[in-house]
């Protein structure tokens, strides 16, 4: 709230560790707060505007921010009809559809519940990847995480009380919005993974097409607003400019500076902030089952992202067979995954096939947890992101 990557940002973990730690922590906090407050902004926006209008405004402001960034960096939009066709589908599943569903859901459910439903994206991603990605293999830990996560969903919804007091339609729309993200990620994984275009270029094209889709749909289902209240309008502007536009730019820099593993942790703060904001600023009612269920959901989501340990054993075994030491392989791992810095002056030979399979498995796991709105799965969140809507 929240990425097959064609051109993953180059990791620079050592610089992050020894450079400006406060700087990346400030950006980390900014992302968590912005994505967490997105659900409050949607709630406030729908007080004066129809959900489709909220989504259209969000996309317009978000696209404008990326357009400015592209102009400053002298980036151009992607080329090729095939690429634009794939971006249109990605824009629908990663932006137009989930943004609209979340906006509609908040007409009848509190923003706290919408934020927690958004945290189920890694669970949906785990379930879908087992079916759609033949390279992905389940483990007992990840399957347990999937079951635990959905048990948390039932806890949040108060299943033992017959879901009393909840709007079924609004809750279903929020869960469908969370499901839409991994559908989009898998589509991108299969179609745009080999693109040579930059993240900024593809994201700009994706948001532009999503905006066009809403520009066509919105007049068909809504009329002109009766009045333009300042606070809801500012909420929509913040939702688009900060949560959809600027946050994407910050996200890419954060992943490049501190590495995907640290950057993805922002996903787990989003539902906490969304719940806190809803209760403190909107006076939304909170029962004991909501925070307890949210913790269970987040624990399950974390388990679904657990990396199998077999890769390490495979790497060590392969290293022994090929006459290389384990440190050689591990330095290769750092070069490929951005987690270990090669020893200065040491030549790192090509990784063995067993290690390559381990890295590939880690990459597939990473691609399921993406900040919603980003065109391509970022290395491991929702995300999260998965992240907010």
Tab-separated table of C-alpha atoms in Angstrom:
chain	number	residue	atom	x	y	z
A	1	UNK	CA	0.000	0.000	0.000
A	2	UNK	CA	2.972	-2.721	-1.050
A	3	UNK	CA	7.372	-6.195	-7.404
A	4	UNK	CA	9.727	-11.451	-13.342
A	5	UNK	CA	11.438	-8.116	-13.105
A	6	UNK	CA	12.746	-6.920	-16.424
A	7	UNK	CA	15.311	-4.572	-14.984
A	8	UNK	CA	15.643	-4.882	-11.227
A	9	UNK	CA	17.359	-1.940	-9.539
A	10	UNK	CA	21.041	-2.665	-8.994
A	11	UNK	CA	21.679	-3.457	-5.348
A	12	UNK	CA	24.090	-1.304	-3.436
A	13	UNK	CA	23.859	-2.759	0.031
A	14	UNK	CA	27.363	-1.864	1.193
A	15	UNK	CA	26.749	1.808	0.444
A	16	UNK	CA	23.527	1.651	2.407
A	17	UNK	CA	25.227	0.080	5.410
A	18	UNK	CA	28.109	2.493	5.592
A	19	UNK	CA	26.594	5.621	3.986
A	20	UNK	CA	23.500	7.365	5.280
A	21	UNK	CA	21.480	4.947	7.454
A	22	UNK	CA	19.192	7.704	8.769
A	23	UNK	CA	18.329	8.716	5.210
A	24	UNK	CA	16.993	5.312	4.161
A	25	UNK	CA	15.172	4.853	7.476
A	26	UNK	CA	13.358	8.146	6.909
A	27	UNK	CA	12.282	6.968	3.465
A	28	UNK	CA	11.246	3.612	4.903
A	29	UNK	CA	9.045	5.406	7.441
A	30	UNK	CA	7.637	7.620	4.697
A	31	UNK	CA	6.550	4.599	2.657
A	32	UNK	CA	4.954	2.880	5.643
A	33	UNK	CA	3.055	6.015	6.644
A	34	UNK	CA	1.980	6.907	3.104
A	35	UNK	CA	0.751	3.447	2.229
A	36	UNK	CA	-0.877	3.014	5.641
A	37	UNK	CA	-2.728	6.315	5.339
A	38	UNK	CA	-3.911	5.467	1.804
A	39	UNK	CA	-6.964	3.718	3.229
A	40	UNK	CA	-7.858	6.759	5.326
A	41	UNK	CA	-7.429	8.997	2.267
A	42	UNK	CA	-9.803	6.781	0.282
A	43	UNK	CA	-12.359	6.868	3.080
A	44	UNK	CA	-12.241	10.653	3.244
A	45	UNK	CA	-12.325	10.976	-0.538
A	46	UNK	CA	-15.501	8.926	-0.878
A	47	UNK	CA	-17.316	11.321	1.455
A	48	UNK	CA	-17.745	13.771	-1.444
A	49	UNK	CA	-16.804	11.835	-4.572
A	50	UNK	CA	-17.910	8.562	-6.134
A	51	UNK	CA	-15.421	5.676	-5.851
A	52	UNK	CA	-14.616	5.776	-9.575
A	53	UNK	CA	-13.943	9.513	-9.264
A	54	UNK	CA	-11.625	8.901	-6.309
A	55	UNK	CA	-9.715	6.294	-8.327
A	56	UNK	CA	-9.526	8.509	-11.415
A	57	UNK	CA	-8.233	11.428	-9.371
A	58	UNK	CA	-5.706	9.184	-7.675
A	59	UNK	CA	-4.371	7.948	-10.999
A	60	UNK	CA	-4.258	11.434	-12.514
A	61	UNK	CA	-2.161	12.791	-9.645
A	62	UNK	CA	0.053	9.695	-9.566
A	63	UNK	CA	0.648	9.794	-13.324
A	64	UNK	CA	1.475	13.501	-13.119
A	65	UNK	CA	4.214	12.841	-10.557
A	66	UNK	CA	5.773	10.131	-12.719
A	67	UNK	CA	5.500	12.345	-15.800
A	68	UNK	CA	7.529	15.025	-14.012
A	69	UNK	CA	10.094	12.429	-12.915
A	70	UNK	CA	10.394	11.104	-16.466
A	71	UNK	CA	10.864	14.625	-17.804
A	72	UNK	CA	13.590	15.376	-15.249
A	73	UNK	CA	15.427	12.118	-16.012
A	74	UNK	CA	14.723	12.454	-19.745
A	75	UNK	CA	13.034	9.081	-19.868
A	76	UNK	CA	10.697	8.221	-22.738
A	77	UNK	CA	7.558	6.121	-22.732
A	78	UNK	CA	7.887	2.480	-23.837
A	79	UNK	CA	7.773	1.624	-27.515
A	80	UNK	CA	6.036	-1.222	-29.299
A	81	UNK	CA	2.381	-2.207	-29.574
A	82	UNK	CA	2.976	-5.515	-27.786
A	83	UNK	CA	4.508	-3.770	-24.759
A	84	UNK	CA	1.640	-1.296	-24.581
A	85	UNK	CA	-0.856	-4.149	-24.777
A	86	UNK	CA	0.783	-5.918	-21.849
A	87	UNK	CA	0.956	-2.671	-19.880
A	88	UNK	CA	-2.768	-2.144	-20.448
A	89	UNK	CA	-3.496	-5.502	-18.818
A	90	UNK	CA	-1.017	-4.801	-16.014
A	91	UNK	CA	-2.568	-1.383	-15.436
A	92	UNK	CA	-5.997	-2.953	-15.139
A	93	UNK	CA	-5.050	-5.641	-12.591
A	94	UNK	CA	-2.463	-3.638	-10.627
A	95	UNK	CA	-4.140	-0.218	-10.629
A	96	UNK	CA	-7.571	0.364	-12.141
A	97	UNK	CA	-9.347	-2.700	-10.724
A	98	UNK	CA	-7.907	-2.923	-7.179
A	99	UNK	CA	-7.979	0.846	-6.631
A	100	UNK	CA	-11.647	0.941	-7.650
A	101	UNK	CA	-12.586	-2.097	-5.581
A	102	UNK	CA	-10.955	-0.706	-2.462
A	103	UNK	CA	-12.679	2.653	-2.968
A	104	UNK	CA	-16.064	0.968	-3.364
A	105	UNK	CA	-15.445	-1.338	-0.400
A	106	UNK	CA	-14.843	1.602	1.920
A	107	UNK	CA	-18.371	2.839	1.306
A	108	UNK	CA	-19.571	0.048	3.596
A	109	UNK	CA	-16.572	-1.198	5.598
A	110	UNK	CA	-14.111	0.697	7.814
A	111	UNK	CA	-10.708	1.692	6.483
A	112	UNK	CA	-9.101	-0.505	9.165
A	113	UNK	CA	-10.679	-3.629	7.694
A	114	UNK	CA	-9.716	-2.593	4.146
A	115	UNK	CA	-6.099	-2.155	5.252
A	116	UNK	CA	-6.024	-5.595	6.839
A	117	UNK	CA	-7.631	-7.198	3.768
A	118	UNK	CA	-4.860	-5.643	1.687
A	119	UNK	CA	-2.327	-7.586	3.769
A	120	UNK	CA	-3.708	-10.841	2.339
A	121	UNK	CA	-2.078	-10.194	-1.067
A	122	UNK	CA	1.011	-12.328	-0.276
A	123	UNK	CA	-1.339	-15.175	0.698
A	124	UNK	CA	-3.219	-14.964	-2.603
A	125	UNK	CA	0.119	-14.669	-4.402
A	126	UNK	CA	1.430	-17.810	-2.729
A	127	UNK	CA	-1.703	-19.781	-3.680
A	128	UNK	CA	-1.742	-18.553	-7.284
A	129	UNK	CA	1.992	-19.011	-7.873
A	130	UNK	CA	1.737	-22.696	-6.997
A	131	UNK	CA	-0.701	-23.044	-9.889
A	132	UNK	CA	0.592	-20.498	-12.404
A	133	UNK	CA	4.388	-20.668	-11.932
A	134	UNK	CA	5.724	-24.132	-12.680
A	135	UNK	CA	9.160	-23.180	-11.290
A	136	UNK	CA	7.698	-22.470	-7.863
A	137	UNK	CA	7.634	-25.347	-5.382
A	138	UNK	CA	5.708	-25.375	-2.105
A	139	UNK	CA	7.379	-26.099	1.200
A	140	UNK	CA	5.760	-27.186	4.430
A	141	UNK	CA	6.572	-23.842	6.051
A	142	UNK	CA	5.015	-21.830	3.237
A	143	UNK	CA	1.917	-24.021	3.067
A	144	UNK	CA	1.570	-23.656	6.846
A	145	UNK	CA	1.893	-19.899	6.413
A	146	UNK	CA	-0.875	-19.929	3.820
A	147	UNK	CA	-3.206	-21.793	6.167
A	148	UNK	CA	-2.254	-19.580	9.103
A	149	UNK	CA	-2.846	-16.438	7.074
A	150	UNK	CA	-6.345	-17.397	6.032
A	151	UNK	CA	-7.080	-18.435	9.621
A	152	UNK	CA	-6.158	-14.858	10.509
A	153	UNK	CA	-8.608	-13.571	7.907
A	154	UNK	CA	-11.382	-15.604	9.499
A	155	UNK	CA	-10.373	-14.205	12.890
A	156	UNK	CA	-10.546	-10.626	11.617
A	157	UNK	CA	-13.980	-11.262	10.132
A	158	UNK	CA	-15.265	-12.961	13.298
A	159	UNK	CA	-16.231	-16.218	11.592
A	160	UNK	CA	-17.334	-17.847	14.872
A	161	UNK	CA	-19.994	-15.126	15.173
A	162	UNK	CA	-21.324	-15.728	11.686
A	163	UNK	CA	-19.533	-12.594	10.381
A	164	UNK	CA	-21.996	-10.521	12.384
A	165	UNK	CA	-21.911	-6.775	11.770
A	166	UNK	CA	-19.764	-6.961	8.626
A	167	UNK	CA	-20.896	-5.952	5.168
A	168	UNK	CA	-20.308	-9.020	3.017
A	169	UNK	CA	-20.209	-7.084	-0.241
A	170	UNK	CA	-17.665	-4.539	0.936
A	171	UNK	CA	-15.449	-7.174	2.527
A	172	UNK	CA	-15.580	-9.309	-0.621
A	173	UNK	CA	-14.552	-6.334	-2.765
A	174	UNK	CA	-11.575	-5.606	-0.496
A	175	UNK	CA	-10.427	-9.227	-0.668
A	176	UNK	CA	-10.915	-9.296	-4.462
A	177	UNK	CA	-8.806	-6.136	-4.704
A	178	UNK	CA	-6.031	-7.905	-2.792
A	179	UNK	CA	-6.370	-10.910	-5.121
A	180	UNK	CA	-6.075	-8.665	-8.175
A	181	UNK	CA	-2.502	-7.664	-7.317
A	182	UNK	CA	-0.887	-11.145	-7.552
A	183	UNK	CA	-2.889	-11.852	-10.722
A	184	UNK	CA	-1.264	-8.761	-12.201
A	185	UNK	CA	2.179	-9.689	-10.868
A	186	UNK	CA	2.014	-13.146	-12.429
A	187	UNK	CA	0.887	-11.646	-15.744
A	188	UNK	CA	3.823	-9.217	-15.667
A	189	UNK	CA	6.137	-12.091	-14.742
A	190	UNK	CA	5.083	-13.968	-17.868
A	191	UNK	CA	4.974	-11.055	-20.334
A	192	UNK	CA	7.240	-8.138	-19.380
A	193	UNK	CA	10.088	-9.876	-17.558
A	194	UNK	CA	12.459	-9.526	-20.509
A	195	UNK	CA	11.709	-5.887	-21.291
A	196	UNK	CA	14.702	-3.597	-21.696
A	197	UNK	CA	12.689	-0.522	-20.729
A	198	UNK	CA	13.374	1.130	-17.380
A	199	UNK	CA	11.145	0.735	-14.321
A	200	UNK	CA	10.189	4.412	-14.529
A	201	UNK	CA	9.265	4.193	-18.199
A	202	UNK	CA	7.126	1.084	-17.788
A	203	UNK	CA	5.463	2.337	-14.602
A	204	UNK	CA	4.650	5.640	-16.290
A	205	UNK	CA	3.105	3.832	-19.241
A	206	UNK	CA	1.172	1.501	-16.968
A	207	UNK	CA	-0.327	4.341	-14.903
A	208	UNK	CA	-1.105	6.328	-18.047
A	209	UNK	CA	-3.123	3.421	-19.450
A	210	UNK	CA	-4.870	2.798	-16.131
A	211	UNK	CA	-5.828	6.483	-16.048
A	212	UNK	CA	-7.222	6.208	-19.581
A	213	UNK	CA	-9.286	3.178	-18.549
A	214	UNK	CA	-10.828	5.075	-15.626
A	215	UNK	CA	-11.352	8.162	-17.793
A	216	UNK	CA	-13.559	6.041	-20.056
A	217	UNK	CA	-15.416	4.169	-17.311
A	218	UNK	CA	-16.021	6.978	-14.797
A	219	UNK	CA	-18.401	9.137	-16.926
A	220	UNK	CA	-20.444	6.037	-17.780
A	221	UNK	CA	-21.232	5.201	-14.148
A	222	UNK	CA	-21.016	8.513	-12.293
A	223	UNK	CA	-22.248	12.062	-12.698
A	224	UNK	CA	-20.514	15.321	-11.953
A	225	UNK	CA	-19.896	15.896	-8.222
A	226	UNK	CA	-22.539	18.044	-6.519
A	227	UNK	CA	-19.870	19.949	-4.613
A	228	UNK	CA	-16.095	19.987	-4.374
A	229	UNK	CA	-15.170	19.893	-0.718
A	230	UNK	CA	-11.579	20.872	-0.008
A	231	UNK	CA	-10.675	18.114	2.470
A	232	UNK	CA	-11.792	15.153	0.300
A	233	UNK	CA	-10.092	16.749	-2.699
A	234	UNK	CA	-6.847	17.115	-0.760
A	235	UNK	CA	-7.171	13.506	0.394
A	236	UNK	CA	-7.403	12.330	-3.227
A	237	UNK	CA	-4.442	14.508	-4.197
A	238	UNK	CA	-2.354	13.042	-1.370
A	239	UNK	CA	-3.509	9.532	-2.254
A	240	UNK	CA	-2.352	9.924	-5.849
A	241	UNK	CA	0.674	12.189	-5.617
A	242	UNK	CA	2.179	10.638	-2.477
A	243	UNK	CA	0.831	7.080	-2.264
A	244	UNK	CA	0.811	6.241	-5.966
A	245	UNK	CA	3.360	8.527	-7.610
A	246	UNK	CA	6.094	9.701	-5.286
A	247	UNK	CA	6.043	6.501	-3.216
A	248	UNK	CA	6.943	4.463	-6.307
A	249	UNK	CA	10.021	6.600	-6.888
A	250	UNK	CA	11.061	6.290	-3.241
A	251	UNK	CA	10.447	2.540	-3.338
A	252	UNK	CA	12.886	1.927	-6.206
A	253	UNK	CA	15.636	3.922	-4.481
A	254	UNK	CA	15.043	2.138	-1.185
A	255	UNK	CA	15.314	-1.325	-2.765
A	256	UNK	CA	18.508	-0.295	-4.548
A	257	UNK	CA	20.100	1.163	-1.398
A	258	UNK	CA	19.267	-1.285	1.391
A	259	UNK	CA	18.402	-4.395	-0.599
A	260	UNK	CA	15.069	-6.118	-1.192
A	261	UNK	CA	14.931	-8.035	2.081
A	262	UNK	CA	14.999	-4.905	4.237
A	263	UNK	CA	12.812	-2.872	1.879
A	264	UNK	CA	10.035	-5.478	1.816
A	265	UNK	CA	9.591	-5.204	5.594
A	266	UNK	CA	7.602	-1.983	5.058
A	267	UNK	CA	4.697	-4.182	3.967
A	268	UNK	CA	4.150	-5.444	7.503
A	269	UNK	CA	3.762	-1.930	8.925
A	270	UNK	CA	0.994	-0.896	6.491
A	271	UNK	CA	-2.007	-2.618	8.167
A	272	UNK	CA	-0.784	-1.456	11.584
A	273	UNK	CA	-0.683	2.167	10.433
A	274	UNK	CA	-3.980	1.822	8.559
A	275	UNK	CA	-5.654	0.499	11.711
A	276	UNK	CA	-4.131	3.161	13.950
A	277	UNK	CA	-5.141	5.964	11.567
A	278	UNK	CA	-8.692	4.666	11.206
A	279	UNK	CA	-9.241	4.373	14.937
A	280	UNK	CA	-7.491	7.604	15.952
A	281	UNK	CA	-8.632	9.934	13.179
A	282	UNK	CA	-11.898	8.455	11.930
A	283	UNK	CA	-13.189	7.076	15.249
A	284	UNK	CA	-13.661	3.624	13.726
A	285	UNK	CA	-14.684	0.875	16.131
A	286	UNK	CA	-12.113	-1.824	16.846
A	287	UNK	CA	-12.889	-5.207	18.405
A	288	UNK	CA	-10.281	-7.533	19.874
A	289	UNK	CA	-10.506	-9.900	16.905
A	290	UNK	CA	-9.298	-7.240	14.437
A	291	UNK	CA	-5.764	-6.666	15.791
A	292	UNK	CA	-5.378	-10.320	16.803
A	293	UNK	CA	-6.429	-11.500	13.359
A	294	UNK	CA	-4.171	-8.927	11.719
A	295	UNK	CA	-1.158	-10.281	13.609
A	296	UNK	CA	-2.032	-13.816	12.486
A	297	UNK	CA	-2.405	-12.651	8.880
A	298	UNK	CA	0.991	-10.932	8.953
A	299	UNK	CA	2.630	-13.987	10.529
A	300	UNK	CA	1.167	-16.199	7.816
A	301	UNK	CA	2.252	-13.773	5.103
A	302	UNK	CA	5.798	-13.761	6.507
A	303	UNK	CA	5.915	-17.576	6.464
A	304	UNK	CA	4.759	-17.700	2.836
A	305	UNK	CA	7.831	-15.623	1.941
A	306	UNK	CA	10.267	-17.890	3.836
A	307	UNK	CA	13.167	-18.992	1.659
A	308	UNK	CA	13.910	-22.690	1.495
A	309	UNK	CA	17.185	-23.760	3.096
A	310	UNK	CA	17.815	-26.452	0.522
A	311	UNK	CA	19.401	-23.832	-1.748
A	312	UNK	CA	22.276	-23.345	0.661
A	313	UNK	CA	22.899	-27.086	0.945
A	314	UNK	CA	22.713	-27.418	-2.832
A	315	UNK	CA	25.212	-24.596	-3.268
A	316	UNK	CA	27.649	-26.179	-0.812
A	317	UNK	CA	27.334	-29.604	-2.403
A	318	UNK	CA	27.831	-28.176	-5.884
A	319	UNK	CA	30.803	-26.134	-4.729
A	320	UNK	CA	32.462	-29.273	-3.387
A	321	UNK	CA	31.854	-31.212	-6.598
A	322	UNK	CA	33.361	-28.427	-8.737
A	323	UNK	CA	36.400	-27.852	-6.542
A	324	UNK	CA	35.264	-24.484	-5.233
A	325	UNK	CA	35.004	-23.398	-1.630
A	326	UNK	CA	31.710	-22.416	-0.065
A	327	UNK	CA	32.859	-18.760	0.296
A	328	UNK	CA	33.365	-18.671	-3.477
A	329	UNK	CA	29.753	-19.660	-4.005
A	330	UNK	CA	28.490	-17.347	-1.290
A	331	UNK	CA	30.355	-14.418	-2.806
A	332	UNK	CA	28.639	-15.288	-6.063
A	333	UNK	CA	25.354	-15.242	-4.154
A	334	UNK	CA	26.056	-11.735	-2.945
A	335	UNK	CA	26.826	-10.592	-6.462
A	336	UNK	CA	23.612	-12.074	-7.850
A	337	UNK	CA	21.255	-11.293	-5.004
A	338	UNK	CA	22.744	-8.140	-3.523
A	339	UNK	CA	23.093	-9.492	0.017
A	340	UNK	CA	26.856	-10.233	0.220
A	341	UNK	CA	29.661	-8.041	-1.026
A	342	UNK	CA	32.399	-9.860	-2.979
A	343	UNK	CA	35.814	-9.683	-1.364
A	344	UNK	CA	37.843	-6.797	-2.885
A	345	UNK	CA	40.159	-7.988	-5.607
A	346	UNK	CA	38.749	-11.511	-5.548
A	347	UNK	CA	37.563	-12.947	-8.863
A	348	UNK	CA	34.143	-14.528	-8.590
A	349	UNK	CA	33.656	-17.420	-10.984
A	350	UNK	CA	30.312	-18.323	-12.556
A	351	UNK	CA	27.873	-19.882	-10.087
A	352	UNK	CA	27.195	-23.582	-10.317
A	353	UNK	CA	23.878	-24.859	-11.671
A	354	UNK	CA	22.667	-25.872	-8.204
A	355	UNK	CA	23.290	-22.383	-6.916
A	356	UNK	CA	21.569	-20.882	-9.960
A	357	UNK	CA	18.466	-22.930	-9.118
A	358	UNK	CA	18.575	-21.667	-5.532
A	359	UNK	CA	18.831	-18.043	-6.677
A	360	UNK	CA	15.994	-18.592	-9.137
A	361	UNK	CA	13.771	-19.939	-6.350
A	362	UNK	CA	14.534	-16.904	-4.176
A	363	UNK	CA	13.745	-14.569	-7.071
A	364	UNK	CA	10.378	-16.242	-7.653
A	365	UNK	CA	9.492	-15.889	-3.984
A	366	UNK	CA	10.524	-12.241	-4.057
A	367	UNK	CA	8.265	-11.416	-6.977
A	368	UNK	CA	5.063	-12.236	-5.121
A	369	UNK	CA	5.276	-9.463	-2.553
A	370	UNK	CA	4.976	-6.173	-4.364
A	371	UNK	CA	3.860	-2.710	-3.470
A	372	UNK	CA	0.604	-2.327	-5.304
A	373	UNK	CA	0.873	0.047	-8.202
A	374	UNK	CA	4.341	-0.925	-9.260
A	375	UNK	CA	4.495	-2.309	-12.807
A	376	UNK	CA	6.869	-5.144	-12.072
A	377	UNK	CA	7.366	-7.327	-9.013
A	378	UNK	CA	10.221	-5.950	-7.009
A	379	UNK	CA	12.731	-8.279	-5.418
A	380	UNK	CA	12.030	-9.412	-1.993
A	381	UNK	CA	7.472	-7.522	-0.568
A	382	UNK	CA	1.992	-5.962	-1.032
A	383	UNK	CA	2.107	-6.169	-1.293
A	384	UNK	CA	3.103	-6.754	0.675
A	385	UNK	CA	2.810	-5.335	-1.626
A	386	UNK	CA	2.144	-6.010	-0.705
A	387	UNK	CA	1.319	-2.630	0.064
A	388	UNK	CA	-1.714	-0.612	0.206
A	389	UNK	CA	-4.268	-0.012	-2.394
